[in-house]
Tab-separated table of C-alpha atoms in Angstrom:
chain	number	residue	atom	x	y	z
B	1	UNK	CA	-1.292	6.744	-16.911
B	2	UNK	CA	-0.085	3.598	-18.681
B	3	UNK	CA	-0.536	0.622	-17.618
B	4	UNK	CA	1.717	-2.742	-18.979
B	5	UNK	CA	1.661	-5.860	-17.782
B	6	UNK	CA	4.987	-7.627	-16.018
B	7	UNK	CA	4.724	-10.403	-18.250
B	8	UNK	CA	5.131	-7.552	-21.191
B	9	UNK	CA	7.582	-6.107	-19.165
B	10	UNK	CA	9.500	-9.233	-19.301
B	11	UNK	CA	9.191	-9.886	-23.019
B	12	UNK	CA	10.711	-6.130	-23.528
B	13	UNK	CA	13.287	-6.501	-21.439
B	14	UNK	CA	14.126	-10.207	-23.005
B	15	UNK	CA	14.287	-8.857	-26.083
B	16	UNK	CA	16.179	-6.238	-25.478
B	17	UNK	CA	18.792	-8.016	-24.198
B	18	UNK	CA	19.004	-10.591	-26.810
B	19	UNK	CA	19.695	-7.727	-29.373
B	20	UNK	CA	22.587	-6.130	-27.470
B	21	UNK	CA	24.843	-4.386	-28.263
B	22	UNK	CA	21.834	-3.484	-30.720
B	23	UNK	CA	18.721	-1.150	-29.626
B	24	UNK	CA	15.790	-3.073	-29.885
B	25	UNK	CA	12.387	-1.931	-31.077
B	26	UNK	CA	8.865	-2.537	-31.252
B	27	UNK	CA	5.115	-1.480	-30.855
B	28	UNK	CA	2.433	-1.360	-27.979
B	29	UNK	CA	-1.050	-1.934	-28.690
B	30	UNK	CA	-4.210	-1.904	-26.494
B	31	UNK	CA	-6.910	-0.004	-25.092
B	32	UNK	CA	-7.048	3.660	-24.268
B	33	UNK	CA	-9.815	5.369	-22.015
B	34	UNK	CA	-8.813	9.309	-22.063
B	35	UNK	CA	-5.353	9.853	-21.062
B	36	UNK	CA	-5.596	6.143	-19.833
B	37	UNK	CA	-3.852	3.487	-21.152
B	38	UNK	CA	-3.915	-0.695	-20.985
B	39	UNK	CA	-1.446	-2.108	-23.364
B	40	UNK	CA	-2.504	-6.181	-24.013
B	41	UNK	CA	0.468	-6.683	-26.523
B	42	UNK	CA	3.914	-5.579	-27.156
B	43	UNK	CA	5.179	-6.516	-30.645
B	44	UNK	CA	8.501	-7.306	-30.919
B	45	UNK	CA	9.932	-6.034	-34.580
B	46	UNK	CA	13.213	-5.723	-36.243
B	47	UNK	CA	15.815	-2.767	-35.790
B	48	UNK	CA	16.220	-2.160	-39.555
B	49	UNK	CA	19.078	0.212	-38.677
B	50	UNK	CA	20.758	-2.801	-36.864
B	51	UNK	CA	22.790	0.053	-34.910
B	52	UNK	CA	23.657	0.421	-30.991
B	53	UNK	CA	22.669	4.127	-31.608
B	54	UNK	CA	19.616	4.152	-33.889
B	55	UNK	CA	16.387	2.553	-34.510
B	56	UNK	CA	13.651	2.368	-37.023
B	57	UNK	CA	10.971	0.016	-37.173
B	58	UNK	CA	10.832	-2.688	-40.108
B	59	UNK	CA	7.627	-1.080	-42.109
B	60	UNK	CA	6.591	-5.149	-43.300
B	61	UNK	CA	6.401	-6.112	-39.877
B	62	UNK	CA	4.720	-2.770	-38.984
B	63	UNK	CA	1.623	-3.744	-41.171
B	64	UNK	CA	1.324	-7.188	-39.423
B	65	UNK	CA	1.474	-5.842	-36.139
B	66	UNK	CA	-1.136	-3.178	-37.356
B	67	UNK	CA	-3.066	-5.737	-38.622
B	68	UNK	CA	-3.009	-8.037	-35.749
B	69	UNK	CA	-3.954	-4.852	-33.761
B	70	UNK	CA	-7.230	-4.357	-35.946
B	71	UNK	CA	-7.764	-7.833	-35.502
B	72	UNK	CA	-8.159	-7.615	-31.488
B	73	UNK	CA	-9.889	-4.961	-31.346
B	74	UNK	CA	-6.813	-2.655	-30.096
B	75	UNK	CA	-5.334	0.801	-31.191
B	76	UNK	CA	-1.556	1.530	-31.712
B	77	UNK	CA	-0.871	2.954	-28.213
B	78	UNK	CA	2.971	3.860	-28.957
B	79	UNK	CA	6.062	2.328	-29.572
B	80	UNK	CA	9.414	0.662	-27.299
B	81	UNK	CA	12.673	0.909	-28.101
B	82	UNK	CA	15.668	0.000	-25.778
B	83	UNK	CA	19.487	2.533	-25.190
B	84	UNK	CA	21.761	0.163	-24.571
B	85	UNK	CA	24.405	2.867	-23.228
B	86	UNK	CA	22.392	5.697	-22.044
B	87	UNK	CA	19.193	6.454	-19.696
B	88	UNK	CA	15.743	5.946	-20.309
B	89	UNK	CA	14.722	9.328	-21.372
B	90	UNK	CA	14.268	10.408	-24.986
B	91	UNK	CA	17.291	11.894	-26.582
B	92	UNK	CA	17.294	14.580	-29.330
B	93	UNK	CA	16.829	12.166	-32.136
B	94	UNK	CA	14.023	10.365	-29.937
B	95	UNK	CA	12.202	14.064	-29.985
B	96	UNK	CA	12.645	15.478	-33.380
B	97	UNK	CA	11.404	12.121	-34.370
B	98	UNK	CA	8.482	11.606	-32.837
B	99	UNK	CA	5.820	13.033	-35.161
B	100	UNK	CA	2.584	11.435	-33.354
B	101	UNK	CA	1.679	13.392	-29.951
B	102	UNK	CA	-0.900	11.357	-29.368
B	103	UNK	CA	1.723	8.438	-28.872
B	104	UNK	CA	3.310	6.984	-25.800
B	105	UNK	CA	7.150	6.282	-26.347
B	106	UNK	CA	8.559	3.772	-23.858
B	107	UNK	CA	12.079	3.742	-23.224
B	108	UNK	CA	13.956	0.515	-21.330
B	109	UNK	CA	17.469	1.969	-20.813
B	110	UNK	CA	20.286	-1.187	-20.021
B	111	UNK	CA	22.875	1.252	-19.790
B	112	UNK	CA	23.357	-0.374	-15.754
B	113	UNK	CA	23.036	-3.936	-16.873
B	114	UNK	CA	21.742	-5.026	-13.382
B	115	UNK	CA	19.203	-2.064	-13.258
B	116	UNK	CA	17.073	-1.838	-15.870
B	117	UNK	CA	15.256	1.335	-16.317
B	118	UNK	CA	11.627	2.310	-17.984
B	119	UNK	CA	9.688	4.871	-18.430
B	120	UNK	CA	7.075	5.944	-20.894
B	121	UNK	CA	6.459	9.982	-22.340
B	122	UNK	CA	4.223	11.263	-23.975
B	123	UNK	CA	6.554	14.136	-26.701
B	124	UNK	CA	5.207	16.780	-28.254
B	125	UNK	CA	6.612	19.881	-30.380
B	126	UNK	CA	9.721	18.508	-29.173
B	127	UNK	CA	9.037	18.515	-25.652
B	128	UNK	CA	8.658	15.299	-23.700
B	129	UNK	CA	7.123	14.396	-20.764
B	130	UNK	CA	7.450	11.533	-18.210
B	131	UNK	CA	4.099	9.691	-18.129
B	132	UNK	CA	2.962	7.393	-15.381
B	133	UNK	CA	3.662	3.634	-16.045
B	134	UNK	CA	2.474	1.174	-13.628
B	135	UNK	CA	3.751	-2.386	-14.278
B	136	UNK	CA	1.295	-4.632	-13.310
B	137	UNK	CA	1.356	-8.254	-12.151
S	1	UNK	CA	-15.784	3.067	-56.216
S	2	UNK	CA	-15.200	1.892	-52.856
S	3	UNK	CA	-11.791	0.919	-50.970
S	4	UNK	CA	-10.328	0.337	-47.556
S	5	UNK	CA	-8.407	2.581	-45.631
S	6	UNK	CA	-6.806	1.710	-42.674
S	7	UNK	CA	-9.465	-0.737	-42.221
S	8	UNK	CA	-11.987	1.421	-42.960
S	9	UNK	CA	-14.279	1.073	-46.224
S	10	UNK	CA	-14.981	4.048	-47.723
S	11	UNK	CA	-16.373	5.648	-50.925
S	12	UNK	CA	-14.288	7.724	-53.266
S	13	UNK	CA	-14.213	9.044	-56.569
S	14	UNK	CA	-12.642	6.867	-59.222
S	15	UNK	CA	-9.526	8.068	-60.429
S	16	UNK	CA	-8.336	8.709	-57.176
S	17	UNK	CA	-4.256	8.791	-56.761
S	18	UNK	CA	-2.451	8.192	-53.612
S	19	UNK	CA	-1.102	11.386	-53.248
S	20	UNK	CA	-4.885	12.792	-53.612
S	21	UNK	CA	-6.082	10.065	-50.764
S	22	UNK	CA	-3.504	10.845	-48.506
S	23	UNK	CA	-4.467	14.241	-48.657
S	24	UNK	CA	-8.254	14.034	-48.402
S	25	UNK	CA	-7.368	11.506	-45.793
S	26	UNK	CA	-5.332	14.461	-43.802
S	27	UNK	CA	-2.761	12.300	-42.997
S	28	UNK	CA	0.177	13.923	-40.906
S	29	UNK	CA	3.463	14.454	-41.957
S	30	UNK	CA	3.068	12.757	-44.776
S	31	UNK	CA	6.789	12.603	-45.538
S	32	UNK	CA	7.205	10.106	-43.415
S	33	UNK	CA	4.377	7.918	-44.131
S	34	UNK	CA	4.801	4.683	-46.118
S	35	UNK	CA	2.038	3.173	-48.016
S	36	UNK	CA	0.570	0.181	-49.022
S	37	UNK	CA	-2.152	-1.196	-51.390
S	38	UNK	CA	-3.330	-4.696	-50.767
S	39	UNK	CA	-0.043	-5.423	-49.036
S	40	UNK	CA	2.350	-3.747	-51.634
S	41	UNK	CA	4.564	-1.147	-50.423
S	42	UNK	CA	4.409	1.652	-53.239
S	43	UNK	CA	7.360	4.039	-53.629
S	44	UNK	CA	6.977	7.738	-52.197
S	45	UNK	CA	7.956	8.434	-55.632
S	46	UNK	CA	5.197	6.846	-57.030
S	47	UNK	CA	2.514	8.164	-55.273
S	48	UNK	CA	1.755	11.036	-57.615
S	49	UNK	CA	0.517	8.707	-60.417
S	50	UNK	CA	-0.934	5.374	-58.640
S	51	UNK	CA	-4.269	5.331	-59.214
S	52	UNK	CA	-6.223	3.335	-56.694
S	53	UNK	CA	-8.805	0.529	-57.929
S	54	UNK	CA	-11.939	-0.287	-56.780
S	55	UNK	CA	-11.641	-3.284	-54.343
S	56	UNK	CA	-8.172	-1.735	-53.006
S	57	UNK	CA	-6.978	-2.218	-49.363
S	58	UNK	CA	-4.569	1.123	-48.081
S	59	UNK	CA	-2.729	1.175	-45.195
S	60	UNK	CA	-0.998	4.524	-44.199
S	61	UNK	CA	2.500	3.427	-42.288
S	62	UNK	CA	4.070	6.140	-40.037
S	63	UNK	CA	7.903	6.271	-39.453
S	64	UNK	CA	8.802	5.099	-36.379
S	65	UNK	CA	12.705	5.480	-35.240
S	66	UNK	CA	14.959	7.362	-32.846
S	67	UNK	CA	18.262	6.767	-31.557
S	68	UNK	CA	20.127	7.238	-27.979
């Protein structure tokens, strides 16, 4: 289970809309208890790729989100990234990149501009899996 | 000597090289990890001969990228 705030929810989804036609990226951060997750911040970073079909997190703005993160008192929970024209599941590149199993990888698909879709998986060995996210108010 | 990794201080034997830490460290995949020392990215190139100094911060990046 994975818990995220609305408010977080909101920020993703703001951001992700702002960087249309553009996917969006970023990081989650938080507190983990088992398989249970609480993420307090999402970090908004850059697409470096700047592409509607690719992202990769800007590595500068990885270390101050990592640092920020040490800061609070959180661990790197996973990371967000937004498909613009396709659904909210992980596609090949999403898999065969994913090297970190212990990782949650939201996805906020705005491929139906008036329904916005997310999940979260957990991917492993190339094999992903829908986790349980719970918005919260 | 002693330097910080990932936040972490820790005591190593001077001389130490990247490529030796990241190893000793057990870092995964390391082909896709980026590093830094006290906020400087060093080339993956590079890592074979940077020596670490006493004093030094390291922070192990992981790639992090996918596509639709």
């Amino acid at each position: 289970m994975i818990k995220l705030s609305k408010a977080d929810y909101e920020k993703i989804l703001a951001h992700a809309e702002k960087e249309l036609p553009n996917e969006a990226c970023g990081l989650i951060a938080g507190t983990s208890d088992g398989n249970d997750k609480i993420i307090h911040k999402v970090y908004l970073l850059t697409n470096t790729d700047h592409s509607n079909e690719h992202f990769s997190l800007d590595p500068r703005e990885q270390l101050s989100a990592v640092k920020d993160m040490r800061a609070n008192g959180w661990i790197p929970l996973g990371n967000w990234h937004s498909h613009p024209e396709s659904p909210s599941r992980p596609s090949e590149e999403d898999k065969r990149l994913a090297y970190d199993s212990k990782a949650s990888y939201i996805i906020l698909s705005l491929m139906d501009s008036n329904n916005p879709v997310i999940n979260s998986f957990h991917i492993e060995n190339g094999i992903s899996e829908k986790e349980n996210l719970i918005i919260t108010e | 000597m002693n330097i910080t990794v990932s936040g972490v201080k820790k005591e190593v034997s001077d001389g130490l090289t990247v490529e030796q830490l990241i190893v000793s460290e057990k870092v995964e995949t390391p082909q896709y990890v980026t590093v830094t020392i006290n906020d400087e990215f060093v080339e993956s190139g590079s890592f074979k001969n940077t020596v670490l100094k006493d004093g030094d911060a390291v922070e192990f990046l992981y790639f992090m990228g996918g596509g639709q």
